[in-house]
Short mmCIF file of C-alpha atoms and ligand atoms in Angstrom, two decimals:
data_model
loop_
_atom_site.label_atom_id
_atom_site.label_comp_id
_atom_site.label_asym_id
_atom_site.label_seq_id
_atom_site.Cartn_x
_atom_site.Cartn_y
_atom_site.Cartn_z
CA MET A 1 -8.64 2.99 -23.19
CA LYS A 2 -5.54 1.16 -22.02
CA GLU A 3 -1.99 2.34 -21.91
CA THR A 4 0.94 0.14 -21.07
CA ASP A 5 4.56 1.08 -21.09
CA PRO A 6 6.47 -1.92 -22.42
CA ASP A 7 9.83 -0.46 -21.41
CA MET A 8 9.11 -0.54 -17.70
CA GLU A 9 8.90 -3.79 -15.83
CA ALA A 10 6.23 -2.23 -13.66
CA PRO A 11 3.32 -1.93 -16.07
CA ILE A 12 0.88 0.88 -15.44
CA GLU A 13 -2.62 0.30 -16.76
CA THR A 14 -4.86 3.35 -16.96
CA TRP A 15 -8.54 2.63 -17.38
CA ARG A 16 -10.87 5.56 -17.87
CA GLY A 17 -14.57 5.72 -17.11
CA ARG A 18 -14.53 3.22 -14.23
CA SER A 19 -16.22 3.61 -10.90
CA TRP A 20 -16.47 1.61 -7.68
CA SER A 21 -19.28 -0.56 -9.04
CA SER A 22 -18.05 -1.01 -12.62
CA ALA A 23 -18.25 -4.42 -14.26
CA PHE A 24 -15.00 -5.69 -15.76
CA SER A 25 -14.78 -8.12 -18.68
CA PRO A 26 -12.94 -11.45 -18.23
CA GLU A 27 -10.16 -10.05 -20.40
CA GLU A 28 -9.84 -7.03 -18.12
CA THR A 29 -9.89 -9.02 -14.90
CA ALA A 30 -7.13 -11.26 -16.27
CA ARG A 31 -5.12 -8.22 -17.25
CA ALA A 32 -5.64 -6.63 -13.84
CA VAL A 33 -4.27 -9.76 -12.13
CA SER A 34 -1.28 -10.04 -14.39
CA THR A 35 -0.48 -6.33 -14.06
CA LEU A 36 -0.71 -6.34 -10.27
CA GLU A 37 1.10 -9.64 -9.80
CA SER A 38 3.97 -8.44 -11.97
CA GLY A 39 4.47 -5.43 -9.74
CA GLY A 40 2.40 -2.94 -11.69
CA LEU A 41 -0.38 -0.49 -10.95
CA ILE A 42 -3.98 -0.17 -12.08
CA VAL A 43 -5.00 3.48 -12.31
CA LEU A 44 -8.64 4.59 -12.54
CA PRO A 45 -8.66 8.36 -13.18
CA ASP A 46 -12.46 8.66 -13.04
CA CYS A 47 -13.10 6.63 -9.90
CA ALA A 48 -13.73 9.42 -7.39
CA PHE A 49 -14.88 8.92 -3.83
CA ALA A 50 -17.81 11.29 -3.31
CA LEU A 51 -18.08 12.99 0.07
CA GLU A 52 -21.58 13.32 1.48
CA GLY A 53 -23.27 15.92 3.67
CA ASP A 54 -20.64 17.90 5.55
CA GLU A 55 -17.99 15.20 5.42
CA ARG A 56 -15.78 17.72 3.70
CA ARG A 57 -14.98 19.00 7.22
CA PHE A 58 -12.89 15.86 7.74
CA LEU A 59 -10.41 16.99 5.10
CA ASP A 60 -8.39 18.76 7.75
CA PRO A 61 -5.25 17.57 9.55
CA ARG A 62 -6.63 18.93 12.82
CA TRP A 63 -8.69 15.74 13.20
CA LEU A 64 -5.47 13.79 13.75
CA ASP A 65 -4.71 13.09 17.39
CA GLY A 66 -0.98 13.62 16.95
CA SER A 67 -0.02 10.00 17.64
CA ARG A 68 0.17 9.02 13.98
CA LYS A 69 -0.32 10.40 10.49
CA ASN A 70 -3.48 8.46 9.57
CA ILE A 71 -6.97 8.05 10.92
CA GLY A 72 -7.73 4.35 10.85
CA LEU A 73 -10.79 2.18 10.87
CA ASP A 74 -10.43 -1.42 11.98
CA GLY A 75 -13.84 -3.10 12.19
CA SER A 76 -15.98 -0.34 13.69
CA ASP A 77 -13.24 1.31 15.79
CA VAL A 78 -11.86 4.59 14.55
CA SER A 79 -8.39 5.45 15.84
CA GLY A 80 -5.78 8.16 15.51
CA THR A 81 -8.36 10.95 15.70
CA ARG A 82 -9.49 13.42 18.31
CA ALA A 83 -13.02 13.38 16.90
CA ARG A 84 -15.59 12.48 19.55
CA GLY A 85 -19.33 11.94 19.66
CA ASP A 86 -21.20 12.78 16.43
CA ASP A 87 -17.95 13.71 14.71
CA ALA A 88 -16.41 10.33 15.50
CA ARG A 89 -19.55 8.59 14.31
CA ASP A 90 -19.67 10.54 11.02
CA LEU A 91 -15.96 10.05 10.44
CA ALA A 92 -16.26 6.30 11.00
CA ALA A 93 -19.23 6.22 8.61
CA MET A 94 -17.27 8.00 5.89
CA ILE A 95 -14.27 5.68 6.20
CA ALA A 96 -16.57 2.64 6.33
CA ARG A 97 -18.25 3.79 3.10
CA PHE A 98 -14.84 3.99 1.47
CA ALA A 99 -14.11 0.46 2.72
CA ARG A 100 -17.31 -0.80 1.06
CA SER A 101 -16.50 1.06 -2.17
CA ALA A 102 -13.01 -0.42 -2.27
CA ALA A 103 -14.39 -3.90 -1.52
CA SER A 104 -16.86 -3.64 -4.35
CA LEU A 105 -14.15 -2.48 -6.76
CA VAL A 106 -11.88 -5.37 -5.78
CA GLU A 107 -14.75 -7.81 -6.09
CA GLY A 108 -15.49 -6.63 -9.63
CA MET A 109 -11.92 -6.26 -10.80
CA LEU A 110 -10.25 -9.23 -9.10
CA PRO A 111 -12.78 -12.08 -8.94
CA ALA A 112 -9.92 -14.61 -8.98
CA TYR A 113 -9.12 -13.56 -5.39
CA ALA A 114 -12.72 -13.54 -4.18
CA HIS A 115 -12.57 -16.42 -1.74
CA GLN A 116 -9.28 -15.58 -0.09
CA ILE A 117 -8.88 -11.82 -0.07
CA ARG A 118 -9.45 -10.21 3.34
CA ARG A 119 -10.23 -6.65 4.22
CA ALA A 120 -7.74 -5.16 6.69
CA ARG A 121 -7.34 -1.59 7.86
CA THR A 122 -8.94 1.42 6.13
CA SER A 123 -7.50 4.91 6.52
CA LEU A 124 -8.05 8.58 5.89
CA ARG A 125 -4.81 10.49 5.45
CA PRO A 126 -5.39 14.17 6.05
CA ALA A 127 -1.73 15.14 6.51
CA ALA A 128 0.52 16.35 3.72
CA ALA A 129 2.65 13.49 2.37
CA GLU A 130 5.77 15.60 2.55
CA GLY A 131 7.29 16.59 5.85
CA ARG A 132 5.27 14.35 8.15
CA ALA A 133 7.89 11.71 9.01
CA GLN A 134 9.22 11.42 12.54
CA SER A 135 12.23 9.34 11.43
CA PRO A 136 13.87 8.03 8.21
CA ARG A 137 12.24 4.62 8.80
CA HIS A 138 8.81 6.24 8.87
CA ASP A 139 9.58 8.48 5.93
CA ASP A 140 7.33 7.29 3.11
CA THR A 141 8.76 9.93 0.78
CA ARG A 142 11.65 7.46 0.43
CA LEU A 143 11.36 4.48 -1.92
CA HIS A 144 10.30 1.32 -0.10
CA VAL A 145 8.12 -1.77 -0.11
CA ASP A 146 5.58 -2.03 2.70
CA ALA A 147 6.33 -4.22 5.71
CA PHE A 148 4.66 -3.80 9.09
CA PRO A 149 6.92 -4.21 12.15
CA SER A 150 4.17 -5.21 14.59
CA ARG A 151 1.96 -7.22 12.24
CA PRO A 152 3.92 -10.13 10.74
CA SER A 153 2.41 -11.25 7.45
CA GLY A 154 4.22 -14.56 7.03
CA GLY A 155 4.20 -13.86 3.29
CA GLU A 156 0.59 -12.72 2.89
CA ARG A 157 0.29 -10.19 0.13
CA ILE A 158 -0.57 -6.56 0.85
CA LEU A 159 -2.96 -5.18 -1.77
CA ARG A 160 -3.86 -1.52 -1.39
CA VAL A 161 -6.52 0.67 -2.92
CA PHE A 162 -5.75 4.40 -2.77
CA CYS A 163 -7.93 7.36 -3.72
CA ASN A 164 -6.90 11.00 -3.93
CA VAL A 165 -9.71 13.02 -2.30
CA ASN A 166 -7.97 16.40 -2.42
CA PRO A 167 -10.66 19.12 -2.68
CA ALA A 168 -8.34 21.81 -4.10
CA GLY A 169 -7.09 20.14 -7.26
CA GLU A 170 -3.75 18.97 -5.87
CA ASP A 171 -2.27 15.76 -7.32
CA ARG A 172 -0.79 13.04 -5.17
CA VAL A 173 2.68 12.46 -6.56
CA TRP A 174 4.47 9.14 -6.24
CA ARG A 175 7.72 7.70 -7.42
CA ILE A 176 7.80 4.09 -8.54
CA GLY A 177 11.17 2.39 -8.28
CA GLU A 178 12.87 -0.61 -9.76
CA PRO A 179 11.31 -4.10 -9.77
CA PHE A 180 11.22 -6.00 -6.46
CA GLU A 181 13.77 -8.54 -7.60
CA ALA A 182 16.34 -5.90 -8.54
CA MET A 183 15.91 -4.16 -5.17
CA ALA A 184 16.08 -7.44 -3.24
CA SER A 185 19.17 -8.60 -5.14
CA ARG A 186 20.93 -5.46 -4.04
CA PHE A 187 20.12 -5.58 -0.31
CA LEU A 188 19.67 -9.29 0.39
CA PRO A 189 23.35 -10.38 0.44
CA ALA A 190 24.04 -8.28 3.56
CA ILE A 191 20.96 -9.51 5.43
CA ARG A 192 21.65 -12.23 8.03
CA PRO A 193 18.89 -14.65 9.02
CA GLN A 194 16.82 -13.75 12.07
CA ALA A 195 18.53 -14.74 15.35
CA PRO A 196 17.14 -17.97 16.85
CA GLY A 197 14.58 -17.28 19.58
CA LYS A 198 14.04 -13.66 18.53
CA ALA A 199 10.62 -14.28 16.94
CA ALA A 200 9.32 -16.00 20.09
CA LEU A 201 10.70 -13.22 22.27
CA LEU A 202 9.13 -10.40 20.21
CA SER A 203 5.82 -12.19 20.31
CA ALA A 204 6.01 -12.87 24.07
CA LEU A 205 6.83 -9.19 24.66
CA ARG A 206 3.89 -8.31 22.36
CA VAL A 207 6.14 -6.27 20.12
CA THR A 208 4.59 -8.34 17.35
CA ARG A 209 1.12 -9.77 16.99
CA GLY A 210 2.11 -13.38 16.26
CA LEU A 211 5.49 -14.71 15.18
CA ARG A 212 7.83 -12.68 13.01
CA THR A 213 8.80 -15.20 10.34
CA GLU A 214 12.04 -15.18 8.38
CA TYR A 215 10.04 -13.53 5.58
CA ASP A 216 8.91 -10.71 7.87
CA HIS A 217 12.43 -10.28 9.20
CA VAL A 218 13.87 -9.95 5.69
CA MET A 219 11.07 -7.69 4.43
CA LEU A 220 11.53 -5.29 7.36
CA LEU A 221 15.24 -5.08 6.70
CA LEU A 222 14.67 -4.52 2.98
CA HIS A 223 12.25 -1.73 3.90
CA ASP A 224 14.69 -0.13 6.35
CA ARG A 225 17.89 -0.54 4.35
CA ALA A 226 16.39 0.85 1.18
CA LYS A 227 15.05 3.87 3.07
CA LEU A 228 18.31 4.47 4.92
CA ASP A 229 20.55 4.13 1.84
CA LEU A 230 20.84 7.68 0.56
CA ASP A 231 22.80 6.66 -2.54
CA TYR A 232 20.05 4.23 -3.40
CA GLN A 233 17.39 6.86 -2.77
CA ARG A 234 19.22 9.28 -5.04
CA ASP A 235 20.41 7.02 -7.84
CA SER A 236 18.13 4.00 -8.23
CA PRO A 237 15.79 3.86 -11.24
CA ARG A 238 12.43 5.50 -10.70
CA ARG A 239 9.69 7.33 -12.43
CA GLU A 240 7.18 9.82 -11.18
CA ILE A 241 3.43 9.30 -11.39
CA ARG A 242 0.81 11.93 -10.64
CA PHE A 243 -2.62 10.95 -9.39
CA ALA A 244 -5.12 13.76 -9.87
CA PRO A 245 -8.00 14.21 -7.42
CA GLY A 246 -10.73 11.69 -8.17
CA THR A 247 -8.17 9.06 -9.16
CA THR A 248 -8.13 5.61 -7.59
CA TRP A 249 -5.16 3.27 -7.94
CA LEU A 250 -4.25 -0.23 -6.81
CA CYS A 251 -1.00 -2.10 -6.29
CA PHE A 252 0.63 -4.83 -4.23
CA SER A 253 2.58 -2.45 -2.01
CA ASP A 254 4.73 -5.27 -0.59
CA GLN A 255 6.15 -5.63 -4.11
CA VAL A 256 6.07 -2.21 -5.79
CA MET A 257 8.88 0.12 -4.74
CA HIS A 258 7.01 3.35 -4.04
CA ALA A 259 7.48 6.75 -2.45
CA ALA A 260 4.87 9.41 -1.71
CA VAL A 261 6.47 12.64 -2.86
CA SER A 262 3.66 15.10 -2.21
CA GLY A 263 -0.06 15.57 -1.93
CA GLN A 264 -2.66 15.77 0.80
CA TYR A 265 -5.96 14.05 1.57
CA MET A 266 -6.14 10.44 0.53
CA MET A 267 -8.16 7.42 1.47
CA GLU A 268 -6.68 3.96 1.54
CA GLN A 269 -7.87 0.39 1.96
CA THR A 270 -5.49 -2.44 2.82
CA LEU A 271 -6.39 -6.01 1.87
CA THR A 272 -4.45 -9.19 2.43
CA LEU A 273 -4.17 -12.22 0.20
CA PRO A 274 -2.43 -15.55 0.86
CA PRO A 275 0.25 -16.03 -1.81
CA GLU A 276 -1.26 -19.41 -2.74
CA ALA A 277 -4.33 -17.50 -3.90
CA MET A 278 -2.33 -15.66 -6.53
CA VAL A 279 -2.66 -16.68 -10.15
CA HIS A 280 1.16 -16.65 -10.39
CA PRO A 281 2.44 -17.41 -6.86
CA ALA A 282 6.03 -17.63 -8.15
CA ARG A 283 5.92 -13.83 -8.58
CA SER A 284 5.28 -13.19 -4.89
CA PRO A 285 7.96 -11.50 -2.81
CA PHE A 286 7.99 -14.67 -0.67
CA ALA A 287 8.87 -16.91 -3.62
CA THR A 288 11.30 -14.34 -5.01
CA LEU A 289 13.14 -14.07 -1.69
CA GLU A 290 13.35 -17.85 -1.24
CA ARG A 291 14.76 -18.17 -4.73
CA LEU A 292 17.29 -15.34 -4.33
CA ALA A 293 18.38 -16.24 -0.79
CA GLY A 294 18.35 -20.00 -1.33
CA ARG A 295 16.74 -20.56 2.06
CA SER A 296 13.30 -20.99 3.57
CA MET A 297 11.42 -17.83 4.46
CA ARG A 298 9.09 -19.61 6.91
O1 AKG B 301 0.89 8.41 1.42
C1 AKG B 301 1.00 7.82 0.36
O2 AKG B 301 0.65 8.31 -0.72
C2 AKG B 301 1.56 6.43 0.35
C3 AKG B 301 2.39 6.21 1.55
C4 AKG B 301 2.91 4.79 1.60
O3 AKG B 301 4.03 4.52 1.32
C5 AKG B 301 2.00 3.73 1.99
O4 AKG B 301 0.86 3.98 2.33
O5 AKG B 301 2.45 2.58 1.96
FE1 FE2 B 302 4.36 2.41 1.56
#
């Protein structure tokens, strides 16, 4: 039922026969927390997201409006799509159903986070993972941790639930890189603290929603420098994982070095969690960066 790879610091737990509404034993929920908080993945190969009615029509990149690579749902607003009228309504309903499925999975699997975890954006990704980047910084086929330039997190964790909904049997293929601490140790020494006044300026100019903290500044630079370092991209430790259609997987994507190599049609739910709500807050990127840099990340 469970497989762990003791040689990798990023443990990958594969649990068969689980669906969105499965109950998890206390032993399993504890293991899920410790796997995720140590930079691992939980993989559920039998947790498919079932399309209803003629929702299958939405598995087509032509629904994208060309401004970005995902169709997003934030509250009840669907964005990034050229769907209008009934199509927009049906598309929003499908993404909202995925959001509820993901919420119910997280509720069952991660009860320790129940009071503090927050649902953020939900997306449908109809474009092929490969060859969709406009620039190296946006190129998610390169190993990176997630950091959002316009939405400072201040250290809040980014938990993501992904599901491959490919209708033609195509896997989504990822690479998983080295542990967060190893990556940060490599890039941190060359990262200078954020210039005084910059956070206030970015916020006043509405480049960011709220203040970009030292943590956000460092995380963005780690994201960018890892992606732009071609030697690192070529030589750093990694392993490939294949997610077949009907597979759901979870990870803290602000911690796991990941790259989307190939695949098409995926749904994704982002959730946020204050680091204090972790069972082991010392494993957060925030705590790791403060320890490595020897300065406050606030
Ligand atoms: O498209 C994917 O499979 C993952 C892309 C990625 O890096 C992300 O969503 O953070
Ligand atoms: Fe990412």
